[in-house]
């Protein structure tokens, strides 16, 4: 790869990072101000709503998201404290933890989804 081509690729990468940073900051701020949740909490709720089952294993949810396992655990703990999700043990595999969306979580997601879509439309 030539130096000029590398420079173009690096600049494109930096543009992607700048776009992500601008959108994620605006999204996090809007969700926090209007709904009391951050971008990670919204994303977890969104993934749970999109799931085709009542509950999801934490491991599967982690595979869908951009968060580490420990960051996802903290995110789910915040959602649980707010009454938006419930966690429970799997009867078949005691190591597995299920996450279930509550009615309050579904309602908060519905409200926050409008905010998320508006921010995305404005910035993308």
Short mmCIF file of N, CA, C and O in Angstrom, two decimals:
data_model
loop_
_atom_site.label_atom_id
_atom_site.label_comp_id
_atom_site.label_asym_id
_atom_site.label_seq_id
_atom_site.Cartn_x
_atom_site.Cartn_y
_atom_site.Cartn_z
N UNK A 1 0.85 -1.17 0.00
CA UNK A 1 0.00 0.00 0.00
C UNK A 1 0.90 1.24 0.00
O UNK A 1 1.86 1.32 0.74
N UNK A 2 0.56 2.19 -0.80
CA UNK A 2 1.37 3.41 -0.90
C UNK A 2 1.03 4.38 0.21
O UNK A 2 -0.04 4.30 0.83
N UNK A 3 1.95 5.28 0.45
CA UNK A 3 1.75 6.28 1.50
C UNK A 3 0.52 7.14 1.29
O UNK A 3 -0.22 7.43 2.23
N UNK A 4 0.26 7.55 0.03
CA UNK A 4 -0.90 8.39 -0.26
C UNK A 4 -2.19 7.61 -0.01
O UNK A 4 -3.16 8.16 0.54
N UNK A 5 -2.21 6.36 -0.41
CA UNK A 5 -3.41 5.52 -0.20
C UNK A 5 -3.64 5.30 1.29
O UNK A 5 -4.78 5.35 1.75
N UNK A 6 -2.58 5.08 2.04
CA UNK A 6 -2.70 4.92 3.49
C UNK A 6 -3.26 6.19 4.13
O UNK A 6 -4.09 6.12 5.03
N UNK A 7 -2.78 7.33 3.67
CA UNK A 7 -3.27 8.60 4.21
C UNK A 7 -4.77 8.76 3.98
O UNK A 7 -5.49 9.25 4.86
N UNK A 8 -5.26 8.36 2.81
CA UNK A 8 -6.68 8.45 2.50
C UNK A 8 -7.48 7.53 3.42
O UNK A 8 -8.52 7.92 3.96
N UNK A 9 -7.00 6.31 3.61
CA UNK A 9 -7.69 5.35 4.47
C UNK A 9 -7.72 5.85 5.91
O UNK A 9 -8.76 5.79 6.59
N UNK A 10 -6.60 6.37 6.39
CA UNK A 10 -6.55 6.88 7.76
C UNK A 10 -7.50 8.07 7.92
O UNK A 10 -8.22 8.17 8.92
N UNK A 11 -7.55 8.95 6.93
CA UNK A 11 -8.46 10.09 7.01
C UNK A 11 -9.91 9.64 7.00
O UNK A 11 -10.74 10.17 7.75
N UNK A 12 -10.24 8.65 6.20
CA UNK A 12 -11.61 8.12 6.18
C UNK A 12 -11.96 7.54 7.54
O UNK A 12 -13.06 7.72 8.04
N UNK A 13 -11.02 6.80 8.14
CA UNK A 13 -11.24 6.23 9.47
C UNK A 13 -11.50 7.33 10.48
O UNK A 13 -12.41 7.25 11.30
N UNK A 14 -10.71 8.39 10.43
CA UNK A 14 -10.89 9.50 11.36
C UNK A 14 -12.23 10.20 11.15
O UNK A 14 -12.86 10.65 12.11
N UNK A 15 -12.67 10.28 9.90
CA UNK A 15 -13.99 10.86 9.61
C UNK A 15 -15.11 10.01 10.21
O UNK A 15 -16.08 10.54 10.76
N UNK A 16 -14.97 8.69 10.10
CA UNK A 16 -15.96 7.78 10.69
C UNK A 16 -16.00 7.97 12.21
O UNK A 16 -17.07 8.07 12.81
N UNK A 17 -14.83 8.03 12.84
CA UNK A 17 -14.77 8.22 14.28
C UNK A 17 -15.39 9.55 14.70
O UNK A 17 -16.11 9.62 15.70
N UNK A 18 -15.11 10.60 13.94
CA UNK A 18 -15.67 11.92 14.26
C UNK A 18 -17.19 11.90 14.14
O UNK A 18 -17.90 12.45 15.00
N UNK A 19 -17.70 11.27 13.10
CA UNK A 19 -19.15 11.16 12.91
C UNK A 19 -19.77 10.38 14.06
O UNK A 19 -20.76 10.81 14.66
N UNK A 20 -19.18 9.24 14.41
CA UNK A 20 -19.69 8.44 15.52
C UNK A 20 -19.68 9.24 16.82
O UNK A 20 -20.66 9.24 17.57
N UNK A 21 -18.61 9.93 17.07
CA UNK A 21 -18.49 10.71 18.30
C UNK A 21 -19.57 11.79 18.37
O UNK A 21 -20.23 11.95 19.40
N UNK A 22 -19.78 12.51 17.27
CA UNK A 22 -20.79 13.57 17.24
C UNK A 22 -22.19 13.01 17.46
O UNK A 22 -22.97 13.54 18.26
N UNK A 23 -22.52 11.94 16.75
CA UNK A 23 -23.86 11.36 16.85
C UNK A 23 -24.07 10.74 18.23
O UNK A 23 -25.11 10.94 18.86
N UNK A 24 -23.10 9.99 18.72
CA UNK A 24 -23.28 9.31 20.00
C UNK A 24 -23.39 10.32 21.15
O UNK A 24 -24.20 10.12 22.07
N UNK A 25 -22.63 11.41 21.10
CA UNK A 25 -22.74 12.43 22.15
C UNK A 25 -24.12 13.10 22.12
O UNK A 25 -24.75 13.28 23.16
N UNK A 26 -24.58 13.44 20.92
CA UNK A 26 -25.89 14.07 20.79
C UNK A 26 -27.00 13.12 21.22
O UNK A 26 -27.94 13.51 21.92
N UNK A 27 -26.87 11.86 20.85
CA UNK A 27 -27.87 10.86 21.20
C UNK A 27 -27.89 10.60 22.70
O UNK A 27 -28.96 10.58 23.33
N UNK A 28 -26.72 10.46 23.29
CA UNK A 28 -26.64 10.22 24.73
C UNK A 28 -27.25 11.39 25.50
O UNK A 28 -28.03 11.19 26.44
N UNK A 29 -26.93 12.59 25.09
CA UNK A 29 -27.46 13.80 25.75
C UNK A 29 -28.98 13.87 25.63
O UNK A 29 -29.69 14.11 26.61
N UNK A 30 -29.50 13.65 24.43
CA UNK A 30 -30.95 13.75 24.20
C UNK A 30 -31.71 12.67 24.97
O UNK A 30 -32.75 12.95 25.57
N UNK A 31 -31.19 11.45 24.95
CA UNK A 31 -31.86 10.36 25.67
C UNK A 31 -31.83 10.60 27.19
O UNK A 31 -32.82 10.36 27.88
N UNK A 32 -30.70 11.07 27.68
CA UNK A 32 -30.56 11.35 29.11
C UNK A 32 -31.51 12.47 29.54
O UNK A 32 -32.21 12.35 30.55
N UNK A 33 -31.52 13.55 28.77
CA UNK A 33 -32.36 14.70 29.12
C UNK A 33 -33.85 14.37 29.06
O UNK A 33 -34.61 14.77 29.95
N UNK A 34 -34.28 13.66 28.04
CA UNK A 34 -35.71 13.42 27.83
C UNK A 34 -36.24 12.17 28.53
O UNK A 34 -37.42 12.12 28.89
N UNK A 35 -35.37 11.16 28.74
CA UNK A 35 -35.88 9.87 29.21
C UNK A 35 -35.10 9.26 30.38
O UNK A 35 -35.47 8.19 30.86
N UNK A 36 -34.03 9.91 30.80
CA UNK A 36 -33.27 9.42 31.94
C UNK A 36 -32.47 8.15 31.68
O UNK A 36 -32.12 7.45 32.62
N UNK A 37 -32.20 7.88 30.42
CA UNK A 37 -31.36 6.72 30.06
C UNK A 37 -30.29 7.18 29.08
O UNK A 37 -30.48 8.15 28.36
N UNK A 38 -29.19 6.46 29.06
CA UNK A 38 -28.12 6.76 28.13
C UNK A 38 -28.25 5.93 26.86
O UNK A 38 -29.16 5.12 26.71
N UNK A 39 -27.31 6.14 25.98
CA UNK A 39 -27.32 5.44 24.70
C UNK A 39 -27.20 3.93 24.88
O UNK A 39 -27.88 3.16 24.21
N UNK A 40 -26.35 3.48 25.79
CA UNK A 40 -26.18 2.05 26.02
C UNK A 40 -27.45 1.42 26.58
O UNK A 40 -27.84 0.31 26.17
N UNK A 41 -28.11 2.11 27.49
CA UNK A 41 -29.35 1.59 28.05
C UNK A 41 -30.42 1.51 26.96
O UNK A 41 -31.15 0.51 26.87
N UNK A 42 -30.50 2.55 26.15
CA UNK A 42 -31.48 2.51 25.05
C UNK A 42 -31.17 1.35 24.11
O UNK A 42 -32.08 0.63 23.69
N UNK A 43 -29.92 1.19 23.77
CA UNK A 43 -29.55 0.12 22.82
C UNK A 43 -29.91 -1.25 23.39
O UNK A 43 -30.39 -2.12 22.65
N UNK A 44 -29.71 -1.46 24.67
CA UNK A 44 -30.08 -2.73 25.29
C UNK A 44 -31.60 -2.92 25.22
O UNK A 44 -32.07 -4.01 24.86
N UNK A 45 -32.36 -1.89 25.56
CA UNK A 45 -33.81 -1.98 25.45
C UNK A 45 -34.23 -2.26 24.01
O UNK A 45 -35.11 -3.09 23.75
N UNK A 46 -33.60 -1.58 23.08
CA UNK A 46 -33.93 -1.74 21.66
C UNK A 46 -33.68 -3.17 21.20
O UNK A 46 -34.47 -3.75 20.48
N UNK A 47 -32.56 -3.74 21.63
CA UNK A 47 -32.24 -5.13 21.26
C UNK A 47 -33.24 -6.10 21.89
O UNK A 47 -33.60 -7.09 21.27
N UNK A 48 -33.67 -5.82 23.10
CA UNK A 48 -34.66 -6.68 23.74
C UNK A 48 -36.01 -6.59 23.04
O UNK A 48 -36.70 -7.59 22.86
N UNK A 49 -36.40 -5.40 22.63
CA UNK A 49 -37.66 -5.22 21.91
C UNK A 49 -37.60 -5.93 20.57
O UNK A 49 -38.57 -6.57 20.15
N UNK A 50 -36.46 -5.86 19.89
CA UNK A 50 -36.32 -6.50 18.58
C UNK A 50 -36.24 -8.02 18.66
O UNK A 50 -36.45 -8.69 17.65
N UNK A 51 -35.94 -8.55 19.82
CA UNK A 51 -35.82 -10.01 19.98
C UNK A 51 -37.17 -10.66 19.72
O UNK A 51 -38.21 -10.10 20.02
N UNK A 52 -37.12 -11.85 19.20
CA UNK A 52 -38.36 -12.57 18.89
C UNK A 52 -38.80 -13.47 20.03
O UNK A 52 -39.68 -14.29 19.86
N UNK A 53 -38.19 -13.30 21.20
CA UNK A 53 -38.55 -14.13 22.35
C UNK A 53 -38.81 -13.23 23.56
O UNK A 53 -38.45 -12.07 23.55
N UNK A 54 -39.43 -13.79 24.57
CA UNK A 54 -39.76 -13.04 25.78
C UNK A 54 -38.53 -12.57 26.55
O UNK A 54 -38.51 -11.51 27.13
N UNK A 55 -37.51 -13.42 26.56
CA UNK A 55 -36.31 -13.11 27.33
C UNK A 55 -35.07 -13.50 26.53
O UNK A 55 -35.14 -14.34 25.65
N UNK A 56 -33.96 -12.85 26.85
CA UNK A 56 -32.70 -13.13 26.16
C UNK A 56 -31.63 -13.45 27.17
O UNK A 56 -31.58 -12.86 28.24
N UNK A 57 -30.76 -14.34 26.80
CA UNK A 57 -29.60 -14.62 27.64
C UNK A 57 -28.66 -13.42 27.55
O UNK A 57 -28.49 -12.83 26.49
N UNK A 58 -28.05 -13.09 28.66
CA UNK A 58 -27.08 -11.98 28.68
C UNK A 58 -25.99 -12.22 27.64
O UNK A 58 -25.58 -11.29 26.95
N UNK A 59 -25.55 -13.45 27.52
CA UNK A 59 -24.49 -13.79 26.58
C UNK A 59 -24.91 -13.44 25.14
O UNK A 59 -24.11 -12.90 24.37
N UNK A 60 -26.15 -13.75 24.78
CA UNK A 60 -26.64 -13.45 23.43
C UNK A 60 -26.79 -11.95 23.22
O UNK A 60 -26.48 -11.43 22.15
N UNK A 61 -27.27 -11.26 24.25
CA UNK A 61 -27.41 -9.81 24.17
C UNK A 61 -26.04 -9.16 23.99
O UNK A 61 -25.87 -8.25 23.17
N UNK A 62 -25.05 -9.66 24.71
CA UNK A 62 -23.69 -9.13 24.60
C UNK A 62 -23.15 -9.32 23.19
O UNK A 62 -22.44 -8.45 22.66
N UNK A 63 -23.48 -10.43 22.56
CA UNK A 63 -23.01 -10.69 21.21
C UNK A 63 -23.59 -9.74 20.18
O UNK A 63 -22.98 -9.49 19.14
N UNK A 64 -24.76 -9.16 20.48
CA UNK A 64 -25.41 -8.22 19.56
C UNK A 64 -24.94 -6.78 19.75
O UNK A 64 -25.19 -5.94 18.89
N UNK A 65 -24.33 -6.50 20.87
CA UNK A 65 -24.01 -5.12 21.20
C UNK A 65 -22.51 -4.84 21.11
O UNK A 65 -21.70 -5.74 21.02
N UNK A 66 -22.17 -3.60 21.18
CA UNK A 66 -20.80 -3.12 21.09
C UNK A 66 -20.13 -3.03 22.45
O UNK A 66 -19.02 -2.54 22.56
N UNK A 67 -20.79 -3.50 23.49
CA UNK A 67 -20.27 -3.39 24.84
C UNK A 67 -19.55 -4.67 25.26
O UNK A 67 -19.89 -5.76 24.81
N UNK A 68 -18.58 -4.53 26.15
CA UNK A 68 -17.95 -5.70 26.75
C UNK A 68 -18.96 -6.36 27.67
O UNK A 68 -19.97 -5.76 28.05
N UNK A 69 -18.68 -7.58 28.08
CA UNK A 69 -19.58 -8.30 28.98
C UNK A 69 -19.77 -7.53 30.29
O UNK A 69 -20.88 -7.41 30.79
N UNK A 70 -18.69 -6.98 30.84
CA UNK A 70 -18.81 -6.25 32.10
C UNK A 70 -19.58 -4.94 31.93
O UNK A 70 -20.38 -4.57 32.79
N UNK A 71 -19.35 -4.25 30.82
CA UNK A 71 -20.09 -3.01 30.56
C UNK A 71 -21.58 -3.30 30.36
O UNK A 71 -22.44 -2.55 30.85
N UNK A 72 -21.88 -4.40 29.69
CA UNK A 72 -23.28 -4.78 29.51
C UNK A 72 -23.91 -5.14 30.85
O UNK A 72 -25.05 -4.76 31.13
N UNK A 73 -23.18 -5.83 31.70
CA UNK A 73 -23.70 -6.17 33.02
C UNK A 73 -24.05 -4.92 33.82
O UNK A 73 -25.09 -4.86 34.48
N UNK A 74 -23.18 -3.91 33.76
CA UNK A 74 -23.47 -2.65 34.46
C UNK A 74 -24.69 -1.95 33.85
O UNK A 74 -25.52 -1.39 34.56
N UNK A 75 -24.79 -1.98 32.52
CA UNK A 75 -25.92 -1.36 31.83
C UNK A 75 -27.22 -2.04 32.24
O UNK A 75 -28.21 -1.37 32.58
N UNK A 76 -27.23 -3.37 32.22
CA UNK A 76 -28.44 -4.12 32.60
C UNK A 76 -28.77 -3.88 34.08
O UNK A 76 -29.94 -3.76 34.44
N UNK A 77 -27.76 -3.76 34.92
CA UNK A 77 -28.00 -3.48 36.34
C UNK A 77 -28.69 -2.12 36.51
O UNK A 77 -29.62 -1.99 37.33
N UNK A 78 -28.27 -1.12 35.75
CA UNK A 78 -28.93 0.20 35.82
C UNK A 78 -30.38 0.10 35.34
O UNK A 78 -31.28 0.69 35.95
N UNK A 79 -30.61 -0.65 34.27
CA UNK A 79 -31.96 -0.84 33.76
C UNK A 79 -32.83 -1.58 34.78
O UNK A 79 -34.00 -1.26 34.95
N UNK A 80 -32.23 -2.55 35.44
CA UNK A 80 -32.97 -3.32 36.44
C UNK A 80 -33.33 -2.44 37.64
O UNK A 80 -34.47 -2.48 38.12
N UNK A 81 -32.39 -1.62 38.11
CA UNK A 81 -32.67 -0.70 39.23
C UNK A 81 -33.80 0.27 38.87
O UNK A 81 -34.58 0.67 39.73
N UNK A 82 -33.88 0.64 37.59
CA UNK A 82 -34.93 1.56 37.14
C UNK A 82 -36.25 0.84 36.88
O UNK A 82 -37.25 1.49 36.54
N UNK A 83 -36.27 -0.48 37.02
CA UNK A 83 -37.49 -1.25 36.81
C UNK A 83 -37.82 -1.48 35.34
O UNK A 83 -38.97 -1.81 35.01
N UNK A 84 -36.84 -1.33 34.47
CA UNK A 84 -37.08 -1.46 33.03
C UNK A 84 -36.82 -2.86 32.50
O UNK A 84 -37.34 -3.22 31.43
N UNK A 85 -36.03 -3.64 33.22
CA UNK A 85 -35.79 -5.04 32.89
C UNK A 85 -35.74 -5.84 34.18
O UNK A 85 -35.61 -5.28 35.27
N UNK A 86 -35.84 -7.14 34.03
CA UNK A 86 -35.64 -8.06 35.15
C UNK A 86 -34.61 -9.09 34.73
O UNK A 86 -34.56 -9.49 33.57
N UNK A 87 -33.79 -9.50 35.69
CA UNK A 87 -32.82 -10.56 35.43
C UNK A 87 -33.24 -11.80 36.21
O UNK A 87 -33.77 -11.69 37.31
N UNK A 88 -32.97 -12.96 35.61
CA UNK A 88 -33.28 -14.21 36.28
C UNK A 88 -32.35 -15.31 35.83
O UNK A 88 -31.77 -15.24 34.75
N UNK A 89 -32.23 -16.29 36.67
CA UNK A 89 -31.37 -17.44 36.36
C UNK A 89 -32.09 -18.38 35.39
O UNK A 89 -33.31 -18.52 35.44
N UNK A 90 -31.31 -19.02 34.56
CA UNK A 90 -31.83 -20.04 33.66
C UNK A 90 -31.95 -21.34 34.45
O UNK A 90 -31.00 -21.76 35.12
N UNK A 91 -33.12 -21.99 34.39
CA UNK A 91 -33.33 -23.24 35.12
C UNK A 91 -32.46 -24.37 34.59
O UNK A 91 -32.02 -25.22 35.34
N UNK A 92 -32.19 -24.35 33.28
CA UNK A 92 -31.42 -25.43 32.66
C UNK A 92 -29.91 -25.26 32.82
O UNK A 92 -29.17 -26.23 32.83
N UNK A 93 -29.46 -24.02 32.91
CA UNK A 93 -28.03 -23.73 33.01
C UNK A 93 -27.85 -22.62 34.04
O UNK A 93 -28.04 -21.45 33.73
N UNK A 94 -27.48 -22.97 35.24
CA UNK A 94 -27.39 -22.01 36.34
C UNK A 94 -26.35 -20.92 36.11
O UNK A 94 -26.31 -19.94 36.83
N UNK A 95 -25.49 -21.10 35.10
CA UNK A 95 -24.51 -20.06 34.79
C UNK A 95 -25.12 -18.96 33.92
O UNK A 95 -24.62 -17.85 33.88
N UNK A 96 -26.20 -19.29 33.23
CA UNK A 96 -26.81 -18.35 32.29
C UNK A 96 -27.79 -17.43 33.03
O UNK A 96 -28.50 -17.85 33.94
N UNK A 97 -27.83 -16.18 32.59
CA UNK A 97 -28.74 -15.19 33.15
C UNK A 97 -29.63 -14.68 32.02
O UNK A 97 -29.14 -14.32 30.95
N UNK A 98 -30.92 -14.67 32.28
CA UNK A 98 -31.89 -14.14 31.33
C UNK A 98 -32.20 -12.69 31.66
O UNK A 98 -32.24 -12.30 32.82
N UNK A 99 -32.45 -11.90 30.62
CA UNK A 99 -32.90 -10.52 30.78
C UNK A 99 -34.28 -10.43 30.13
O UNK A 99 -34.45 -10.85 28.99
N UNK A 100 -35.22 -9.89 30.87
CA UNK A 100 -36.59 -9.76 30.38
C UNK A 100 -37.02 -8.31 30.47
O UNK A 100 -36.82 -7.65 31.50
N UNK A 101 -37.62 -7.81 29.42
CA UNK A 101 -38.13 -6.45 29.38
C UNK A 101 -39.41 -6.37 30.21
O UNK A 101 -40.27 -7.24 30.11
N UNK A 102 -39.54 -5.34 31.04
CA UNK A 102 -40.77 -5.13 31.80
C UNK A 102 -41.71 -4.24 30.99
O UNK A 102 -41.32 -3.65 29.97
N UNK A 103 -42.94 -4.12 31.46
CA UNK A 103 -43.88 -3.22 30.79
C UNK A 103 -43.36 -1.78 30.83
O UNK A 103 -43.49 -1.04 29.85
N UNK A 104 -42.77 -1.40 31.96
CA UNK A 104 -42.20 -0.05 32.08
C UNK A 104 -41.05 0.13 31.10
O UNK A 104 -40.88 1.20 30.50
N UNK A 105 -40.25 -0.92 30.91
CA UNK A 105 -39.16 -0.86 29.95
C UNK A 105 -39.64 -0.73 28.53
O UNK A 105 -39.09 0.03 27.72
N UNK A 106 -40.69 -1.45 28.21
CA UNK A 106 -41.28 -1.35 26.86
C UNK A 106 -41.83 0.06 26.62
O UNK A 106 -41.65 0.64 25.55
N UNK A 107 -42.48 0.62 27.64
CA UNK A 107 -43.02 1.98 27.52
C UNK A 107 -41.91 3.01 27.36
O UNK A 107 -41.99 3.90 26.51
N UNK A 108 -40.86 2.89 28.19
CA UNK A 108 -39.74 3.83 28.10
C UNK A 108 -39.08 3.73 26.72
O UNK A 108 -38.71 4.73 26.12
N UNK A 109 -38.94 2.51 26.22
CA UNK A 109 -38.35 2.32 24.89
C UNK A 109 -39.19 3.00 23.82
O UNK A 109 -38.65 3.67 22.94
N UNK A 110 -40.50 2.84 23.89
CA UNK A 110 -41.38 3.46 22.89
C UNK A 110 -41.21 4.97 22.87
O UNK A 110 -41.12 5.58 21.81
N UNK A 111 -41.14 5.57 24.05
CA UNK A 111 -40.95 7.02 24.14
C UNK A 111 -39.56 7.42 23.63
O UNK A 111 -39.41 8.38 22.87
N UNK A 112 -38.54 6.71 24.06
CA UNK A 112 -37.16 7.06 23.72
C UNK A 112 -36.84 6.78 22.26
O UNK A 112 -35.97 7.43 21.68
N UNK A 113 -37.54 5.84 21.67
CA UNK A 113 -37.30 5.49 20.27
C UNK A 113 -37.53 6.70 19.37
O UNK A 113 -36.77 6.95 18.43
N UNK A 114 -38.56 7.48 19.66
CA UNK A 114 -38.83 8.69 18.87
C UNK A 114 -37.66 9.66 18.96
O UNK A 114 -37.24 10.26 17.97
N UNK A 115 -37.12 9.82 20.16
CA UNK A 115 -35.97 10.71 20.36
C UNK A 115 -34.76 10.18 19.61
O UNK A 115 -34.07 10.94 18.91
N UNK A 116 -34.50 8.89 19.72
CA UNK A 116 -33.35 8.29 19.04
C UNK A 116 -33.45 8.50 17.53
O UNK A 116 -32.50 8.91 16.88
N UNK A 117 -34.62 8.21 16.97
CA UNK A 117 -34.79 8.34 15.52
C UNK A 117 -34.64 9.80 15.07
O UNK A 117 -34.08 10.07 14.02
N UNK A 118 -35.12 10.73 15.88
CA UNK A 118 -35.00 12.15 15.52
C UNK A 118 -33.53 12.58 15.52
O UNK A 118 -33.09 13.30 14.61
N UNK A 119 -32.77 12.16 16.52
CA UNK A 119 -31.34 12.51 16.58
C UNK A 119 -30.61 11.88 15.40
O UNK A 119 -29.78 12.52 14.74
N UNK A 120 -30.89 10.62 15.11
CA UNK A 120 -30.23 9.97 13.97
C UNK A 120 -30.57 10.67 12.67
O UNK A 120 -29.68 10.89 11.83
N UNK A 121 -31.83 11.05 12.48
CA UNK A 121 -32.23 11.75 11.26
C UNK A 121 -31.53 13.10 11.13
O UNK A 121 -31.11 13.50 10.03
N UNK A 122 -31.38 13.77 12.25
CA UNK A 122 -30.72 15.09 12.23
C UNK A 122 -29.24 14.98 11.90
O UNK A 122 -28.70 15.82 11.16
N UNK A 123 -28.58 13.95 12.41
CA UNK A 123 -27.13 13.88 12.27
C UNK A 123 -26.66 12.99 11.13
O UNK A 123 -25.50 13.09 10.72
N UNK A 124 -27.52 12.12 10.65
CA UNK A 124 -27.09 11.22 9.57
C UNK A 124 -27.82 11.57 8.28
O UNK A 124 -27.53 11.15 7.24
#
